[in-house]
Tab-separated table of C-alpha atoms and ligand atoms in Angstrom:
chain	number	residue	atom	x	y	z
A	1	MET	CA	4.705	-9.115	5.458
A	2	ILE	CA	1.380	-8.148	4.040
A	3	GLU	CA	-0.898	-7.016	6.745
A	4	ASN	CA	-4.180	-8.173	5.253
A	5	LEU	CA	-2.793	-11.307	3.116
A	6	ASP	CA	-5.608	-13.424	4.227
A	7	ASP	CA	-8.076	-10.880	2.065
A	8	TRP	CA	-5.610	-11.546	-0.587
A	9	LYS	CA	-5.805	-15.237	-0.344
A	10	LYS	CA	-9.554	-15.337	-0.050
A	11	ALA	CA	-9.736	-12.950	-3.355
A	12	GLY	CA	-7.503	-15.435	-5.192
A	13	GLN	CA	-9.328	-18.449	-4.197
A	14	ILE	CA	-12.628	-16.917	-5.065
A	15	ALA	CA	-11.472	-15.646	-8.506
A	16	ALA	CA	-10.198	-19.152	-9.024
A	17	LYS	CA	-13.194	-20.745	-8.212
A	18	ALA	CA	-15.502	-18.265	-10.276
A	19	LEU	CA	-13.296	-18.973	-13.322
A	20	ASP	CA	-13.421	-22.729	-12.892
A	21	TYR	CA	-17.335	-22.529	-12.510
A	22	GLY	CA	-17.616	-20.143	-15.252
A	23	ARG	CA	-15.319	-22.120	-18.110
A	24	LYS	CA	-17.583	-24.876	-17.597
A	25	LEU	CA	-20.731	-22.724	-18.425
A	26	VAL	CA	-19.232	-21.467	-21.909
A	27	LYS	CA	-20.814	-23.752	-23.970
A	28	PRO	CA	-22.335	-23.631	-27.811
A	29	GLY	CA	-25.784	-21.915	-27.441
A	30	THR	CA	-25.428	-20.378	-24.048
A	31	LYS	CA	-25.599	-16.469	-24.159
A	32	LEU	CA	-22.325	-14.616	-22.791
A	33	LEU	CA	-24.884	-12.543	-20.536
A	34	GLU	CA	-25.790	-15.662	-19.026
A	35	VAL	CA	-22.369	-16.567	-17.949
A	36	ALA	CA	-21.093	-13.145	-16.879
A	37	GLU	CA	-24.309	-12.686	-14.686
A	38	LYS	CA	-24.062	-16.321	-13.123
A	39	VAL	CA	-20.166	-15.828	-12.414
A	40	GLU	CA	-20.765	-12.282	-10.989
A	41	GLN	CA	-23.264	-13.856	-8.629
A	42	LYS	CA	-20.892	-16.965	-8.119
A	43	ILE	CA	-18.245	-14.389	-6.585
A	44	ILE	CA	-20.808	-12.678	-4.450
A	45	ASP	CA	-22.134	-16.173	-3.169
A	46	LEU	CA	-18.511	-17.169	-2.162
A	47	GLY	CA	-18.214	-13.863	-0.358
A	48	GLY	CA	-16.314	-11.411	-2.577
A	49	PHE	CA	-17.338	-8.827	-5.118
A	50	PRO	CA	-16.187	-8.447	-8.720
A	51	ALA	CA	-13.104	-6.229	-9.165
A	52	PHE	CA	-14.279	-5.714	-12.357
A	53	PRO	CA	-17.190	-6.679	-14.842
A	54	VAL	CA	-16.536	-10.478	-16.227
A	55	ASN	CA	-14.531	-9.784	-19.608
A	56	ILE	CA	-15.440	-11.808	-22.470
A	57	GLY	CA	-13.332	-11.559	-25.458
A	58	LEU	CA	-14.458	-13.691	-28.759
A	59	ASN	CA	-11.780	-14.596	-31.516
A	60	ASP	CA	-9.388	-11.387	-32.032
A	61	ILE	CA	-10.876	-9.227	-29.317
A	62	ALA	CA	-8.150	-9.599	-26.195
A	63	ALA	CA	-9.817	-7.825	-23.739
A	64	HIS	CA	-12.370	-5.132	-22.008
A	65	TYR	CA	-15.774	-6.811	-23.718
A	66	THR	CA	-18.153	-7.667	-21.322
A	67	PRO	CA	-22.007	-8.391	-22.622
A	68	THR	CA	-24.745	-5.185	-22.597
A	69	LYS	CA	-27.703	-5.211	-20.638
A	70	ASN	CA	-29.712	-7.124	-23.365
A	71	ASP	CA	-27.136	-8.992	-25.031
A	72	GLU	CA	-28.149	-11.669	-27.138
A	73	THR	CA	-24.628	-12.884	-28.343
A	74	VAL	CA	-24.446	-16.887	-27.951
A	75	PHE	CA	-21.304	-18.643	-27.687
A	76	SER	CA	-20.799	-20.999	-31.109
A	77	ASP	CA	-17.545	-21.886	-32.597
A	78	GLN	CA	-15.222	-19.000	-31.252
A	79	LEU	CA	-12.165	-18.788	-29.044
A	80	VAL	CA	-13.121	-17.656	-25.828
A	81	LYS	CA	-11.292	-15.765	-23.007
A	82	LEU	CA	-12.767	-15.397	-19.688
A	83	ASP	CA	-11.255	-12.998	-17.545
A	84	ILE	CA	-12.381	-12.784	-13.889
A	85	GLY	CA	-11.616	-10.682	-11.003
A	86	ALA	CA	-13.079	-11.219	-7.188
A	87	HIS	CA	-12.020	-8.494	-4.515
A	88	VAL	CA	-12.093	-9.005	-0.398
A	89	ASN	CA	-12.032	-5.778	1.101
A	90	GLY	CA	-10.544	-4.351	-1.965
A	91	ALA	CA	-7.743	-7.190	-2.158
A	92	VAL	CA	-8.193	-8.389	-5.678
A	93	GLY	CA	-7.697	-11.862	-7.288
A	94	ASP	CA	-7.472	-11.536	-10.962
A	95	ASN	CA	-7.217	-14.704	-13.380
A	96	ALA	CA	-7.880	-15.548	-16.929
A	97	CYS	CA	-8.099	-18.692	-19.236
A	98	THR	CA	-9.171	-19.607	-22.623
A	99	VAL	CA	-11.827	-22.071	-23.970
A	100	ASP	CA	-11.538	-22.909	-27.361
A	101	LEU	CA	-14.948	-23.743	-28.687
A	102	SER	CA	-13.927	-24.283	-32.306
A	103	GLY	CA	-11.478	-26.951	-31.588
A	104	ARG	CA	-8.834	-25.549	-34.231
A	105	TYR	CA	-6.845	-23.397	-31.835
A	106	ALA	CA	-5.428	-25.862	-29.375
A	107	ASP	CA	-1.791	-24.818	-29.852
A	108	LEU	CA	-2.748	-21.113	-29.231
A	109	VAL	CA	-4.419	-21.778	-26.110
A	110	LYS	CA	-1.264	-24.093	-25.133
A	111	ALA	CA	1.158	-20.756	-26.283
A	112	SER	CA	-0.292	-18.243	-23.719
A	113	GLN	CA	-0.665	-20.955	-20.769
A	114	GLU	CA	2.959	-22.539	-21.369
A	115	ALA	CA	4.422	-18.843	-21.526
A	116	LEU	CA	2.498	-17.891	-17.966
A	117	ASP	CA	4.002	-21.437	-16.499
A	118	ALA	CA	7.248	-20.472	-17.707
A	119	ALA	CA	7.016	-16.791	-16.179
A	120	ILE	CA	5.728	-18.108	-12.845
A	121	LYS	CA	8.806	-20.478	-12.618
A	122	ILE	CA	11.175	-17.158	-12.650
A	123	VAL	CA	9.443	-15.012	-10.713
A	124	LYS	CA	11.048	-14.293	-7.247
A	125	GLU	CA	12.190	-11.661	-5.328
A	126	GLY	CA	15.009	-9.855	-7.663
A	127	ALA	CA	13.638	-11.290	-11.009
A	128	THR	CA	13.836	-8.377	-13.572
A	129	LEU	CA	10.743	-7.554	-15.666
A	130	GLY	CA	12.933	-7.663	-18.530
A	131	GLU	CA	13.330	-11.361	-17.913
A	132	ILE	CA	9.919	-12.298	-17.277
A	133	GLY	CA	8.786	-10.725	-20.620
A	134	LYS	CA	11.608	-12.480	-22.599
A	135	VAL	CA	10.265	-15.953	-20.872
A	136	ILE	CA	6.756	-14.803	-22.022
A	137	GLN	CA	8.287	-14.325	-25.753
A	138	ASP	CA	10.505	-17.227	-26.288
A	139	THR	CA	7.636	-19.540	-25.127
A	140	ILE	CA	5.075	-18.235	-27.340
A	141	LYS	CA	7.238	-17.937	-30.178
A	142	ALA	CA	8.564	-21.706	-29.886
A	143	ARG	CA	4.948	-22.472	-30.508
A	144	GLY	CA	5.098	-20.177	-33.679
A	145	PHE	CA	2.511	-17.480	-32.462
A	146	LEU	CA	3.703	-13.919	-31.436
A	147	PRO	CA	2.923	-12.227	-27.874
A	148	ILE	CA	0.701	-9.214	-27.858
A	149	VAL	CA	3.209	-6.403	-27.204
A	150	ASN	CA	0.791	-3.532	-25.996
A	151	LEU	CA	-0.974	-5.596	-23.449
A	152	SER	CA	0.708	-6.378	-20.116
A	153	GLY	CA	0.606	-7.927	-16.592
A	154	HIS	CA	0.629	-5.462	-13.418
A	155	GLY	CA	0.683	-4.947	-10.076
A	156	LEU	CA	-2.314	-5.097	-8.142
A	157	ASP	CA	-3.231	-3.070	-4.697
A	158	LEU	CA	-6.348	-2.060	-2.564
A	159	TYR	CA	-8.900	-1.333	-5.043
A	160	GLU	CA	-6.473	-0.947	-7.754
A	161	THR	CA	-6.710	-3.533	-10.463
A	162	HIS	CA	-3.446	-2.015	-12.437
A	163	THR	CA	-0.827	-0.680	-10.610
A	164	GLU	CA	3.273	-0.777	-11.104
A	165	PRO	CA	5.005	-2.709	-11.999
A	166	THR	CA	4.136	-3.312	-15.748
A	167	ILE	CA	4.930	-6.850	-16.402
A	168	PRO	CA	5.933	-6.843	-20.391
A	169	ASN	CA	4.909	-9.843	-22.788
A	170	VAL	CA	8.339	-9.272	-24.788
A	171	ALA	CA	11.668	-8.950	-23.756
A	172	THR	CA	11.715	-5.234	-23.293
A	173	GLY	CA	15.234	-5.590	-21.238
A	174	ASP	CA	13.739	-3.378	-18.354
A	175	ASP	CA	15.923	-4.091	-15.467
A	176	THR	CA	13.266	-3.252	-12.668
A	177	GLU	CA	13.645	-6.097	-10.084
A	178	LEU	CA	10.277	-7.339	-8.618
A	179	GLU	CA	10.189	-7.121	-4.748
A	180	GLU	CA	9.303	-9.611	-1.799
A	181	ASP	CA	5.491	-9.035	-1.059
A	182	GLU	CA	4.675	-7.411	-4.061
A	183	ILE	CA	1.249	-8.644	-5.337
A	184	ILE	CA	1.265	-9.152	-9.449
A	185	ALA	CA	-0.745	-10.317	-12.366
A	186	ILE	CA	1.107	-12.181	-14.962
A	187	GLU	CA	-1.169	-12.534	-18.310
A	188	PRO	CA	0.557	-13.216	-21.651
A	189	PHE	CA	-1.279	-13.024	-24.762
A	190	ALA	CA	-0.581	-15.071	-27.882
A	191	THR	CA	-1.527	-14.465	-31.361
A	192	ASN	CA	-1.581	-15.881	-34.887
A	193	GLY	CA	-1.833	-12.049	-36.112
A	194	GLN	CA	0.280	-9.358	-36.005
A	195	GLY	CA	1.264	-8.736	-32.047
A	196	ALA	CA	-0.508	-5.944	-31.144
A	197	ILE	CA	-4.008	-4.891	-30.148
A	198	LYS	CA	-5.877	-1.556	-30.865
A	199	GLU	CA	-8.704	0.627	-29.359
A	200	SER	CA	-12.181	0.121	-30.854
A	201	HIS	CA	-15.696	1.508	-29.721
A	202	HIS	CA	-18.701	0.979	-28.244
A	203	ALA	CA	-17.158	0.708	-24.364
A	204	GLU	CA	-19.540	-1.318	-22.021
A	205	ILE	CA	-16.659	-1.133	-19.188
A	206	PHE	CA	-15.960	2.491	-17.214
A	207	SER	CA	-14.367	3.517	-14.038
A	208	ILE	CA	-14.378	6.968	-12.067
A	209	GLU	CA	-11.383	8.492	-11.993
A	210	ASN	CA	-12.248	11.868	-10.580
A	211	GLU	CA	-14.923	12.740	-8.052
A	212	LYS	CA	-16.373	16.648	-9.269
A	213	ASN	CA	-19.423	18.429	-9.069
A	214	VAL	CA	-21.586	17.763	-12.060
A	215	ARG	CA	-24.442	19.452	-13.496
A	216	SER	CA	-27.005	17.640	-14.907
A	217	SER	CA	-29.059	15.522	-13.167
A	218	PHE	CA	-28.589	12.205	-15.252
A	219	ALA	CA	-24.810	12.607	-14.782
A	220	ARG	CA	-25.059	13.068	-11.108
A	221	ASP	CA	-27.388	9.939	-10.553
A	222	VAL	CA	-24.596	7.603	-12.702
A	223	LEU	CA	-22.043	9.307	-10.718
A	224	ARG	CA	-23.617	8.596	-7.183
A	225	GLU	CA	-24.172	4.878	-8.127
A	226	ALA	CA	-20.951	4.679	-9.462
A	227	LEU	CA	-19.057	5.993	-6.675
A	228	GLU	CA	-19.942	3.001	-4.830
A	229	TYR	CA	-17.542	1.076	-6.575
A	230	ASN	CA	-14.502	2.571	-5.150
A	231	GLY	CA	-12.763	3.512	-8.623
A	232	LEU	CA	-12.896	-0.156	-9.634
A	233	PRO	CA	-14.022	-0.770	-13.083
A	234	ILE	CA	-17.963	-1.111	-13.935
A	235	ALA	CA	-19.933	-2.715	-16.483
A	236	LYS	CA	-22.822	-0.345	-17.854
A	237	ARG	CA	-25.343	-2.870	-17.484
A	238	TRP	CA	-24.690	-2.754	-13.635
A	239	ILE	CA	-25.865	0.726	-13.432
A	240	LYS	CA	-29.842	1.182	-12.847
A	241	ALA	CA	-29.787	4.776	-13.298
A	242	LYS	CA	-32.420	6.422	-15.963
A	243	GLY	CA	-30.457	8.177	-18.643
A	244	LEU	CA	-27.174	6.302	-18.387
A	245	ASP	CA	-25.795	7.021	-21.749
A	246	PHE	CA	-26.260	10.781	-21.393
A	247	GLY	CA	-25.049	10.903	-17.887
A	248	LEU	CA	-22.141	9.054	-18.707
A	249	ARG	CA	-21.311	11.166	-21.695
A	250	GLU	CA	-20.967	14.018	-19.327
A	251	LEU	CA	-18.942	12.227	-16.797
A	252	ILE	CA	-16.523	11.388	-19.834
A	253	LYS	CA	-16.206	14.644	-21.174
A	254	PHE	CA	-15.424	16.272	-17.727
A	255	ASN	CA	-12.894	13.644	-17.127
A	256	ILE	CA	-14.667	12.348	-14.412
A	257	ALA	CA	-15.335	8.664	-15.901
A	258	LYS	CA	-12.806	6.790	-18.520
A	259	GLU	CA	-14.129	4.138	-20.689
A	260	TYR	CA	-12.737	0.901	-21.717
A	261	PRO	CA	-13.470	-0.077	-25.138
A	262	PRO	CA	-12.977	-3.754	-26.412
A	263	LEU	CA	-9.111	-4.051	-27.699
A	264	PRO	CA	-9.143	-5.987	-30.822
A	265	GLU	CA	-5.989	-7.517	-32.554
A	266	VAL	CA	-4.762	-5.217	-35.366
A	267	GLY	CA	-4.759	-7.742	-37.941
A	268	GLY	CA	-7.436	-9.791	-36.712
A	269	GLY	CA	-5.779	-12.313	-35.733
A	270	MET	CA	-7.312	-14.972	-33.007
A	271	ILE	CA	-5.814	-14.283	-29.432
A	272	SER	CA	-5.575	-16.679	-26.220
A	273	GLN	CA	-4.977	-15.466	-22.835
A	274	ALA	CA	-3.554	-16.972	-19.265
A	275	GLU	CA	-3.576	-15.232	-16.096
A	276	HIS	CA	-2.744	-15.682	-12.456
A	277	THR	CA	-2.088	-13.756	-9.701
A	278	LEU	CA	0.702	-14.078	-7.595
A	279	LEU	CA	2.445	-12.830	-4.453
A	280	VAL	CA	6.429	-12.513	-4.890
A	281	GLN	CA	8.452	-14.437	-2.169
A	282	LYS	CA	12.290	-14.499	-1.369
A	283	LYS	CA	12.427	-17.813	-3.489
A	284	GLY	CA	9.743	-17.762	-5.897
A	285	CYS	CA	5.991	-17.159	-5.551
A	286	MET	CA	2.775	-18.074	-4.265
A	287	ILE	CA	0.149	-18.293	-6.836
A	288	LEU	CA	-3.081	-16.844	-5.215
A	289	THR	CA	-5.602	-17.655	-7.958
A	290	LYS	CA	-4.543	-21.587	-7.762
A	291	LEU	CA	-7.298	-23.526	-7.486
A	292	LYS	CA	-7.399	-25.343	-4.104
A	293	GLU	CA	-9.863	-28.095	-3.383
B	307	MN	MN1	-7.612	-10.353	-15.653
B	308	MN	MN1	-4.767	-8.586	-15.138
């Protein structure tokens, strides 16, 4: 039994409600920044905290983009991935959906959603990571698309948004078995491109990896504020300290902070994503981020 299961359930429901709220805000003419800030506020209003900045991936960007402080980008006719995390006392709910504002990628959206549904059906104690990856890959391929090979689902732990096990989106043959009471996120990504992502530049998300003494007052100020997030990912726009860029550069140089740049598809392909957080049980699983009435 998990001691703090109520926190995990609550975090899952807050993440689900925030995602449902957010997807309805994604409309042509609305600013990405407005959606991110409203969803993050919603999470707080519901009694949680953002487990990571609201990720908004447009078109070929799979993940790790969050609006800048003065972001003027607006939604128009993009394929939009909304990835939202909430935590309650460190217990994390992580879920995502895709909104197709273009009206041209309905099948691509279905591919990742169906892959997630198919994977959830086989999740239980003893299911292997390779089996899950194979179901995801087969389902996406049946729609004529490719899974993103170098993005994966993952375990979740207190104040940890990515832990073991790594849950592949392809048939790796990994015979590691899921265990009862593990909390995992499964997140298939489907693309009409080459099936992989790369790292780009201009990260807006970072986290603190090590606590060390720093020389400059800029770095110290940024670190002091960033430490309040307990190691969880942080948006640059959340930090009020002056000299953020200078201070953060020093934190990165000394391996105190780590940056997460946006992840575009290598061939510029369009990407869809679906994600749920699950509690692994003996004979199946509980979908913690399934929206309840
Ligand atoms: Mn996510
Ligand atoms: Mn995730």
